[in-house]
PDB file of C-alpha atoms (C1' of nucleotides) in Angstrom:
ATOM      1  CA  MET A  42     -18.814  -2.153 -13.337  1.00  0.00           C
ATOM      2  CA  LYS A  43     -15.806   0.160 -13.120  1.00  0.00           C
ATOM      3  CA  LEU A  44     -16.092   3.069 -10.733  1.00  0.00           C
ATOM      4  CA  PRO A  45     -16.366   6.380 -12.600  1.00  0.00           C
ATOM      5  CA  ARG A  46     -13.784   9.127 -12.242  1.00  0.00           C
ATOM      6  CA  LYS A  47     -16.172  11.219 -10.149  1.00  0.00           C
ATOM      7  CA  PHE A  48     -16.215   8.516  -7.470  1.00  0.00           C
ATOM      8  CA  TYR A  49     -12.650   9.532  -6.603  1.00  0.00           C
ATOM      9  CA  LYS A  50     -13.024  13.271  -7.109  1.00  0.00           C
ATOM     10  CA  LYS A  51     -14.409  14.052  -3.674  1.00  0.00           C
ATOM     11  CA  ASN A  52     -13.554  14.186   0.000  1.00  0.00           C
ATOM     12  CA  THR A  53     -10.728  11.721   0.643  1.00  0.00           C
ATOM     13  CA  LEU A  54     -12.146  10.437   3.933  1.00  0.00           C
ATOM     14  CA  LYS A  55     -15.372   9.582   2.124  1.00  0.00           C
ATOM     15  CA  VAL A  56     -13.535   7.864  -0.726  1.00  0.00           C
ATOM     16  CA  ALA A  57     -11.445   5.853   1.738  1.00  0.00           C
ATOM     17  CA  GLN A  58     -14.575   4.543   3.463  1.00  0.00           C
ATOM     18  CA  ASP A  59     -16.548   4.050   0.254  1.00  0.00           C
ATOM     19  CA  LEU A  60     -13.734   1.929  -1.182  1.00  0.00           C
ATOM     20  CA  LEU A  61     -14.276  -0.732   1.479  1.00  0.00           C
ATOM     21  CA  GLY A  62     -16.126  -3.625  -0.159  1.00  0.00           C
ATOM     22  CA  LYS A  63     -15.184  -2.496  -3.675  1.00  0.00           C
ATOM     23  CA  ILE A  64     -13.313  -4.863  -5.974  1.00  0.00           C
ATOM     24  CA  LEU A  65      -9.725  -4.265  -7.046  1.00  0.00           C
ATOM     25  CA  VAL A  66      -8.904  -5.873 -10.394  1.00  0.00           C
ATOM     26  CA  ARG A  67      -5.470  -6.280 -11.948  1.00  0.00           C
ATOM     27  CA  LYS A  68      -5.154  -7.692 -15.443  1.00  0.00           C
ATOM     28  CA  TYR A  69      -1.882  -9.583 -15.567  1.00  0.00           C
ATOM     29  CA  ARG A  70      -0.815 -11.623 -18.604  1.00  0.00           C
ATOM     30  CA  GLY A  71      -4.405 -11.989 -19.725  1.00  0.00           C
ATOM     31  CA  LYS A  72      -5.642 -13.145 -16.350  1.00  0.00           C
ATOM     32  CA  LYS A  73      -7.684 -11.202 -13.833  1.00  0.00           C
ATOM     33  CA  LEU A  74      -6.348 -10.989 -10.297  1.00  0.00           C
ATOM     34  CA  VAL A  75      -9.262  -9.919  -8.119  1.00  0.00           C
ATOM     35  CA  GLY A  76      -9.746  -8.950  -4.491  1.00  0.00           C
ATOM     36  CA  LYS A  77     -12.169  -7.122  -2.207  1.00  0.00           C
ATOM     37  CA  ILE A  78     -10.767  -4.029  -0.533  1.00  0.00           C
ATOM     38  CA  VAL A  79     -10.949  -4.477   3.246  1.00  0.00           C
ATOM     39  CA  GLU A  80      -8.576  -1.801   4.597  1.00  0.00           C
ATOM     40  CA  THR A  81      -7.653   1.757   3.526  1.00  0.00           C
ATOM     41  CA  GLU A  82      -5.972   4.902   4.812  1.00  0.00           C
ATOM     42  CA  ALA A  83      -6.432   8.547   3.815  1.00  0.00           C
ATOM     43  CA  TYR A  84      -3.557  10.962   3.189  1.00  0.00           C
ATOM     44  CA  ILE A  85      -4.794  14.480   2.699  1.00  0.00           C
ATOM     45  CA  GLY A  86      -2.987  17.571   1.489  1.00  0.00           C
ATOM     46  CA  LYS A  87       0.064  19.573   2.500  1.00  0.00           C
ATOM     47  CA  ASP A  88      -1.140  20.074   6.062  1.00  0.00           C
ATOM     48  CA  ASP A  89      -1.109  16.321   6.711  1.00  0.00           C
ATOM     49  CA  LEU A  90       2.407  15.670   8.002  1.00  0.00           C
ATOM     50  CA  ALA A  91       2.088  11.970   7.117  1.00  0.00           C
ATOM     51  CA  CYS A  92       1.250  12.735   3.484  1.00  0.00           C
ATOM     52  CA  HIS A  93       4.090  12.682   0.968  1.00  0.00           C
ATOM     53  CA  ALA A  94       2.803  16.011  -0.328  1.00  0.00           C
ATOM     54  CA  SER A  95       3.392  17.760   3.001  1.00  0.00           C
ATOM     55  CA  ARG A  96       6.747  19.024   1.729  1.00  0.00           C
ATOM     56  CA  GLY A  97       5.420  20.149  -1.603  1.00  0.00           C
ATOM     57  CA  LEU A  98       5.612  18.854  -5.142  1.00  0.00           C
ATOM     58  CA  THR A  99       8.467  16.482  -5.965  1.00  0.00           C
ATOM     59  CA  LYS A 100       9.237  14.090  -8.783  1.00  0.00           C
ATOM     60  CA  ARG A 101       8.001  11.158  -6.703  1.00  0.00           C
ATOM     61  CA  ASN A 102       4.675  12.564  -5.541  1.00  0.00           C
ATOM     62  CA  ARG A 103       3.612  14.546  -8.616  1.00  0.00           C
ATOM     63  CA  VAL A 104       0.832  12.076  -9.498  1.00  0.00           C
ATOM     64  CA  MET A 105      -0.924  12.982  -6.250  1.00  0.00           C
ATOM     65  CA  PHE A 106      -1.214  16.573  -7.457  1.00  0.00           C
ATOM     66  CA  GLY A 107      -3.015  15.470 -10.606  1.00  0.00           C
ATOM     67  CA  GLN A 108      -6.504  14.274 -11.445  1.00  0.00           C
ATOM     68  CA  ALA A 109      -8.460  11.894  -9.238  1.00  0.00           C
ATOM     69  CA  GLY A 110      -8.759   8.264 -10.262  1.00  0.00           C
ATOM     70  CA  PHE A 111      -5.092   7.609 -11.019  1.00  0.00           C
ATOM     71  CA  ALA A 112      -2.651   5.256  -9.314  1.00  0.00           C
ATOM     72  CA  TYR A 113       0.134   6.741  -7.192  1.00  0.00           C
ATOM     73  CA  ILE A 114       2.697   4.004  -6.571  1.00  0.00           C
ATOM     74  CA  TYR A 115       5.997   4.344  -4.760  1.00  0.00           C
ATOM     75  CA  ILE A 116       8.678   2.139  -3.255  1.00  0.00           C
ATOM     76  CA  ILE A 117       8.938   1.855   0.505  1.00  0.00           C
ATOM     77  CA  TYR A 118      11.849   0.481   2.525  1.00  0.00           C
ATOM     78  CA  GLY A 119      13.669  -0.250  -0.682  1.00  0.00           C
ATOM     79  CA  MET A 120      11.773  -3.473  -1.282  1.00  0.00           C
ATOM     80  CA  TYR A 121       8.014  -3.006  -1.416  1.00  0.00           C
ATOM     81  CA  TYR A 122       5.459  -1.063  -3.406  1.00  0.00           C
ATOM     82  CA  CYS A 123       2.426   0.761  -2.063  1.00  0.00           C
ATOM     83  CA  LEU A 124      -0.718   1.444  -4.106  1.00  0.00           C
ATOM     84  CA  ASN A 125      -2.593   4.706  -3.599  1.00  0.00           C
ATOM     85  CA  ILE A 126      -5.600   6.089  -5.466  1.00  0.00           C
ATOM     86  CA  VAL A 127      -5.540   9.846  -6.122  1.00  0.00           C
ATOM     87  CA  THR A 128      -8.576  11.773  -4.877  1.00  0.00           C
ATOM     88  CA  GLU A 129     -10.006  15.308  -4.733  1.00  0.00           C
ATOM     89  CA  LYS A 130      -9.796  18.042  -7.363  1.00  0.00           C
ATOM     90  CA  GLU A 131      -6.762  18.505  -9.570  1.00  0.00           C
ATOM     91  CA  GLY A 132      -4.006  20.427  -7.789  1.00  0.00           C
ATOM     92  CA  PHE A 133      -5.054  19.247  -4.326  1.00  0.00           C
ATOM     93  CA  PRO A 134      -2.639  16.460  -3.346  1.00  0.00           C
ATOM     94  CA  ALA A 135      -4.452  13.601  -1.609  1.00  0.00           C
ATOM     95  CA  ALA A 136      -4.843   9.855  -1.982  1.00  0.00           C
ATOM     96  CA  VAL A 137      -6.168   6.669  -0.429  1.00  0.00           C
ATOM     97  CA  LEU A 138      -3.679   3.928   0.416  1.00  0.00           C
ATOM     98  CA  ILE A 139      -5.017   0.437  -0.246  1.00  0.00           C
ATOM     99  CA  ARG A 140      -3.733  -1.502   2.779  1.00  0.00           C
ATOM    100  CA  ALA A 141      -5.340  -4.926   2.380  1.00  0.00           C
ATOM    101  CA  ILE A 142      -7.581  -7.001   0.127  1.00  0.00           C
ATOM    102  CA  GLU A 143      -9.425 -10.285   0.415  1.00  0.00           C
ATOM    103  CA  PRO A 144      -8.457 -12.471  -2.582  1.00  0.00           C
ATOM    104  CA  ILE A 145     -11.390 -13.505  -4.779  1.00  0.00           C
ATOM    105  CA  ALA A 146      -9.980 -14.811  -8.066  1.00  0.00           C
ATOM    106  CA  GLY A 147      -6.631 -15.503  -9.689  1.00  0.00           C
ATOM    107  CA  ILE A 148      -5.364 -16.789  -6.372  1.00  0.00           C
ATOM    108  CA  ASP A 149      -3.141 -19.409  -7.988  1.00  0.00           C
ATOM    109  CA  VAL A 150      -1.327 -16.667  -9.893  1.00  0.00           C
ATOM    110  CA  MET A 151      -1.019 -14.558  -6.747  1.00  0.00           C
ATOM    111  CA  GLN A 152       0.603 -17.501  -5.004  1.00  0.00           C
ATOM    112  CA  LYS A 153       3.160 -17.773  -7.765  1.00  0.00           C
ATOM    113  CA  LEU A 154       3.899 -14.052  -7.675  1.00  0.00           C
ATOM    114  CA  ARG A 155       4.736 -14.272  -4.005  1.00  0.00           C
ATOM    115  CA  VAL A 156       8.393 -14.835  -3.335  1.00  0.00           C
ATOM    116  CA  LYS A 157       8.422 -18.104  -1.538  1.00  0.00           C
ATOM    117  CA  SER A 158      10.567 -17.960   1.569  1.00  0.00           C
ATOM    118  CA  LEU A 159      12.885 -20.843   2.262  1.00  0.00           C
ATOM    119  CA  ASN A 160      11.207 -21.878   5.470  1.00  0.00           C
ATOM    120  CA  SER A 161       7.597 -21.686   4.390  1.00  0.00           C
ATOM    121  CA  PRO A 162       6.060 -25.126   3.950  1.00  0.00           C
ATOM    122  CA  ASP A 163       4.551 -26.066   0.616  1.00  0.00           C
ATOM    123  CA  ARG A 164       0.858 -26.084   1.367  1.00  0.00           C
ATOM    124  CA  ASP A 165      -0.335 -27.481  -1.910  1.00  0.00           C
ATOM    125  CA  THR A 166       1.303 -30.849  -2.173  1.00  0.00           C
ATOM    126  CA  LYS A 167      -0.821 -32.868   0.191  1.00  0.00           C
ATOM    127  CA  PHE A 168      -4.314 -31.433   0.020  1.00  0.00           C
ATOM    128  CA  LYS A 169      -6.492 -29.931  -2.663  1.00  0.00           C
ATOM    129  CA  LYS A 170      -6.529 -26.149  -2.511  1.00  0.00           C
ATOM    130  CA  ARG A 171     -10.311 -25.907  -2.345  1.00  0.00           C
ATOM    131  CA  HIS A 172     -10.269 -27.610   1.022  1.00  0.00           C
ATOM    132  CA  LEU A 173      -7.851 -25.124   2.514  1.00  0.00           C
ATOM    133  CA  PRO A 174      -8.564 -21.617   3.744  1.00  0.00           C
ATOM    134  CA  ILE A 175      -6.920 -18.893   1.659  1.00  0.00           C
ATOM    135  CA  ASP A 176      -3.610 -17.893   3.173  1.00  0.00           C
ATOM    136  CA  LYS A 177      -4.310 -14.407   4.482  1.00  0.00           C
ATOM    137  CA  SER A 178      -0.631 -13.495   4.542  1.00  0.00           C
ATOM    138  CA  LEU A 179      -0.841 -13.251   0.754  1.00  0.00           C
ATOM    139  CA  THR A 180      -2.523  -9.828   0.721  1.00  0.00           C
ATOM    140  CA  ASN A 181      -2.946  -8.559   4.299  1.00  0.00           C
ATOM    141  CA  GLY A 182      -0.648  -5.565   3.940  1.00  0.00           C
ATOM    142  CA  PRO A 183       0.056  -2.812   1.384  1.00  0.00           C
ATOM    143  CA  GLY A 184       3.383  -4.300   0.255  1.00  0.00           C
ATOM    144  CA  LYS A 185       2.044  -7.818   0.138  1.00  0.00           C
ATOM    145  CA  LEU A 186      -0.999  -7.044  -1.995  1.00  0.00           C
ATOM    146  CA  CYS A 187       1.187  -5.231  -4.528  1.00  0.00           C
ATOM    147  CA  ARG A 188       3.479  -8.238  -4.679  1.00  0.00           C
ATOM    148  CA  ALA A 189       0.550 -10.631  -5.155  1.00  0.00           C
ATOM    149  CA  MET A 190      -0.986  -8.485  -7.921  1.00  0.00           C
ATOM    150  CA  SER A 191       2.231  -7.532  -9.696  1.00  0.00           C
ATOM    151  CA  ILE A 192       1.664  -3.863  -8.961  1.00  0.00           C
ATOM    152  CA  ASN A 193       4.902  -1.904  -9.435  1.00  0.00           C
ATOM    153  CA  LYS A 194       6.235   1.443 -10.588  1.00  0.00           C
ATOM    154  CA  ASN A 195       5.283   0.711 -14.183  1.00  0.00           C
ATOM    155  CA  LEU A 196       1.723   1.431 -13.073  1.00  0.00           C
ATOM    156  CA  ASN A 197       2.532   4.750 -11.389  1.00  0.00           C
ATOM    157  CA  GLY A 198       0.318   7.396 -12.976  1.00  0.00           C
ATOM    158  CA  GLU A 199      -1.892   4.786 -14.641  1.00  0.00           C
ATOM    159  CA  GLY A 200      -5.580   5.689 -14.902  1.00  0.00           C
ATOM    160  CA  LEU A 201      -8.097   3.408 -13.267  1.00  0.00           C
ATOM    161  CA  ALA A 202     -10.307   3.679 -16.340  1.00  0.00           C
ATOM    162  CA  GLY A 203      -7.708   1.672 -18.257  1.00  0.00           C
ATOM    163  CA  GLU A 204      -7.259  -2.031 -18.897  1.00  0.00           C
ATOM    164  CA  LYS A 205      -4.437  -2.882 -16.491  1.00  0.00           C
ATOM    165  CA  LEU A 206      -5.797  -1.857 -13.113  1.00  0.00           C
ATOM    166  CA  TRP A 207      -9.222  -0.716 -11.984  1.00  0.00           C
ATOM    167  CA  ILE A 208     -11.806  -0.876  -9.204  1.00  0.00           C
ATOM    168  CA  GLU A 209     -15.316  -2.263  -9.651  1.00  0.00           C
ATOM    169  CA  ASP A 210     -18.563  -1.891  -7.774  1.00  0.00           C
ATOM    170  CA  ARG A 211     -20.238  -5.280  -7.340  1.00  0.00           C
ATOM    171  CA  SER A 212     -22.914  -3.899  -5.022  1.00  0.00           C
ATOM    172  CA  ILE A 213     -21.474  -5.397  -1.873  1.00  0.00           C
ATOM    173  CA  LYS A 214     -23.312  -3.704   0.965  1.00  0.00           C
ATOM    174  CA  ILE A 215     -21.160  -2.393   3.811  1.00  0.00           C
ATOM    175  CA  LEU A 216     -22.911  -1.436   7.042  1.00  0.00           C
ATOM    176  CA  LYS A 217     -21.671   1.620   8.884  1.00  0.00           C
ATOM    177  CA  LYS A 218     -21.297  -0.383  12.059  1.00  0.00           C
ATOM    178  CA  ASP A 219     -18.854  -2.704  10.307  1.00  0.00           C
ATOM    179  CA  VAL A 220     -16.440   0.104   9.404  1.00  0.00           C
ATOM    180  CA  ILE A 221     -13.777   0.484  12.101  1.00  0.00           C
ATOM    181  CA  LYS A 222     -11.788   3.742  12.337  1.00  0.00           C
ATOM    182  CA  THR A 223      -8.336   3.873  13.900  1.00  0.00           C
ATOM    183  CA  LYS A 224      -5.154   5.877  13.654  1.00  0.00           C
ATOM    184  CA  ARG A 225      -2.899   5.212  10.674  1.00  0.00           C
ATOM    185  CA  VAL A 226      -0.069   2.688  10.738  1.00  0.00           C
ATOM    186  CA  GLY A 227       3.629   3.491  10.707  1.00  0.00           C
ATOM    187  CA  ILE A 228       3.548   7.277  10.858  1.00  0.00           C
ATOM    188  CA  ASP A 229       4.737   8.079  14.378  1.00  0.00           C
ATOM    189  CA  TYR A 230       6.967  10.749  12.866  1.00  0.00           C
ATOM    190  CA  ALA A 231       3.904  12.764  11.807  1.00  0.00           C
ATOM    191  CA  GLY A 232       3.622  14.830  15.002  1.00  0.00           C
ATOM    192  CA  ARG A 233       0.218  16.448  15.469  1.00  0.00           C
ATOM    193  CA  CYS A 234      -1.211  14.276  12.655  1.00  0.00           C
ATOM    194  CA  LYS A 235      -0.124  10.886  13.873  1.00  0.00           C
ATOM    195  CA  ASN A 236      -3.328  10.083  15.743  1.00  0.00           C
ATOM    196  CA  TYR A 237      -5.809  11.220  13.094  1.00  0.00           C
ATOM    197  CA  PRO A 238      -8.447   8.441  12.788  1.00  0.00           C
ATOM    198  CA  TRP A 239      -7.925   8.086   9.062  1.00  0.00           C
ATOM    199  CA  ARG A 240      -7.497   4.308   8.785  1.00  0.00           C
ATOM    200  CA  PHE A 241     -10.603   2.294   7.924  1.00  0.00           C
ATOM    201  CA  TYR A 242     -11.181  -1.431   7.849  1.00  0.00           C
ATOM    202  CA  LEU A 243     -13.962  -4.004   7.821  1.00  0.00           C
ATOM    203  CA  LYS A 244     -14.816  -5.396  11.222  1.00  0.00           C
ATOM    204  CA  ASN A 245     -14.019  -9.099  11.741  1.00  0.00           C
ATOM    205  CA  ASN A 246     -12.440  -9.482   8.314  1.00  0.00           C
ATOM    206  CA  ASN A 247      -9.571 -11.978   8.341  1.00  0.00           C
ATOM    207  CA  PHE A 248      -7.611 -10.184   5.657  1.00  0.00           C
ATOM    208  CA  VAL A 249      -7.072  -6.902   7.489  1.00  0.00           C
ATOM    209  CA  SER A 250      -3.374  -6.272   8.170  1.00  0.00           C
ATOM    210  CA  ALA A 251      -1.857  -7.475  11.428  1.00  0.00           C
ATOM    211  CA  ILE A 252      -0.581  -4.536  13.433  1.00  0.00           C
TER     212      ILE A 252
ATOM    213  C1'  DA B  55      12.573  -7.065  18.537  1.00  0.00           C
ATOM    214  C1'  DC B  56      15.597  -6.651  14.533  1.00  0.00           C
ATOM    215  C1'  DG B  57      17.780  -6.787   9.958  1.00  0.00           C
ATOM    216  C1'  DC B  58      16.896  -6.330   5.186  1.00  0.00           C
ATOM    217  C1'  DT B  59      16.849  -3.006   1.313  1.00  0.00           C
ATOM    218  C1'  DG B  60      17.349   1.009  -2.095  1.00  0.00           C
ATOM    219  C1'  DA B  61      14.770   5.144  -3.706  1.00  0.00           C
ATOM    220  C1'  DT B  62      14.020   9.621  -2.002  1.00  0.00           C
ATOM    221  C1'  DG B  63      14.890  14.364  -0.789  1.00  0.00           C
ATOM    222  C1'  DA B  64      17.458  17.619   2.045  1.00  0.00           C
ATOM    223  C1'  DA B  65      21.819  19.305   3.103  1.00  0.00           C
ATOM    224  C1'  DG B  66      26.139  21.026   1.462  1.00  0.00           C
TER     225       DG B  66
ATOM    226  C1'  DT C 205      27.803  14.138  -3.627  1.00  0.00           C
ATOM    227  C1'  DT C 206      26.582  12.118   0.890  1.00  0.00           C
ATOM    228  C1'  DC C 207      23.374  10.990   4.453  1.00  0.00           C
ATOM    229  C1'  DA C 208      19.397   9.960   7.351  1.00  0.00           C
ATOM    230  C1'  DT C 209      14.962   8.434   6.602  1.00  0.00           C
ATOM    231  C1'  DC C 210      11.153   5.364   5.443  1.00  0.00           C
ATOM    232  C1'  DA C 211       2.510   4.565   4.284  1.00  0.00           C
ATOM    233  C1'  DG C 212       6.693  -2.900   5.265  1.00  0.00           C
ATOM    234  C1'  DC C 213       7.861  -7.705   5.771  1.00  0.00           C
ATOM    235  C1'  DG C 214       9.779 -11.906   7.553  1.00  0.00           C
ATOM    236  C1'  DT C 215      12.233 -14.059  10.942  1.00  0.00           C
ATOM    237  C1'  DT C 216      13.805 -14.136  15.837  1.00  0.00           C
TER     238       DT C 216
END
DNA sequence: ACGCTGATGAAG
DNA sequence: TTCATCAGCGTT
């Protein structure tokens, strides 16, 4: 079942950890693209120098200042999208970045959504898909999972109670000892905040991003 | 280890 | 209006 709004309206570090093992669902052209969340990062408030809100309200980051349970999506490096889920009370800018998922369903569609590079071999011609491991490079990074699920700026500000994008609880049990905490990726510019242990991922999961 | 890529926001 | 910067990725 879909997570209720109140799931997101709380401490961002708790939301980031509680989202591990939850199921991200994207409805795309009538089909469900589904994956288990295996890696997240927290970005919390104006004092967090890595958070887009650290320099105040702008046109780009305004969704983060709004209600919890909405999607904050932005373009990075000119070519990729990143999906964040807004947390905390209205007016307090914070969000959880979804960094990686483990594909569960709609994998054929995800494969088609990926831009096939010229050098990548065609894996499907010789063997049946069911006998092959899922290619982890499909969704093991924030830009890649958005590409595979057709998540783009059209969904910025979209509520997760809607019909296009939501997160479900399927009662997957996550043990505390299987949640690894590390510093966040790609924020060396963030000074005193750059080593905050605000990245969380599932231990021994193949679909966690390669650093 | 590097080039790609274009929106963003700060400076002026 | 210009300009440096960037929550990444793919190829070397």
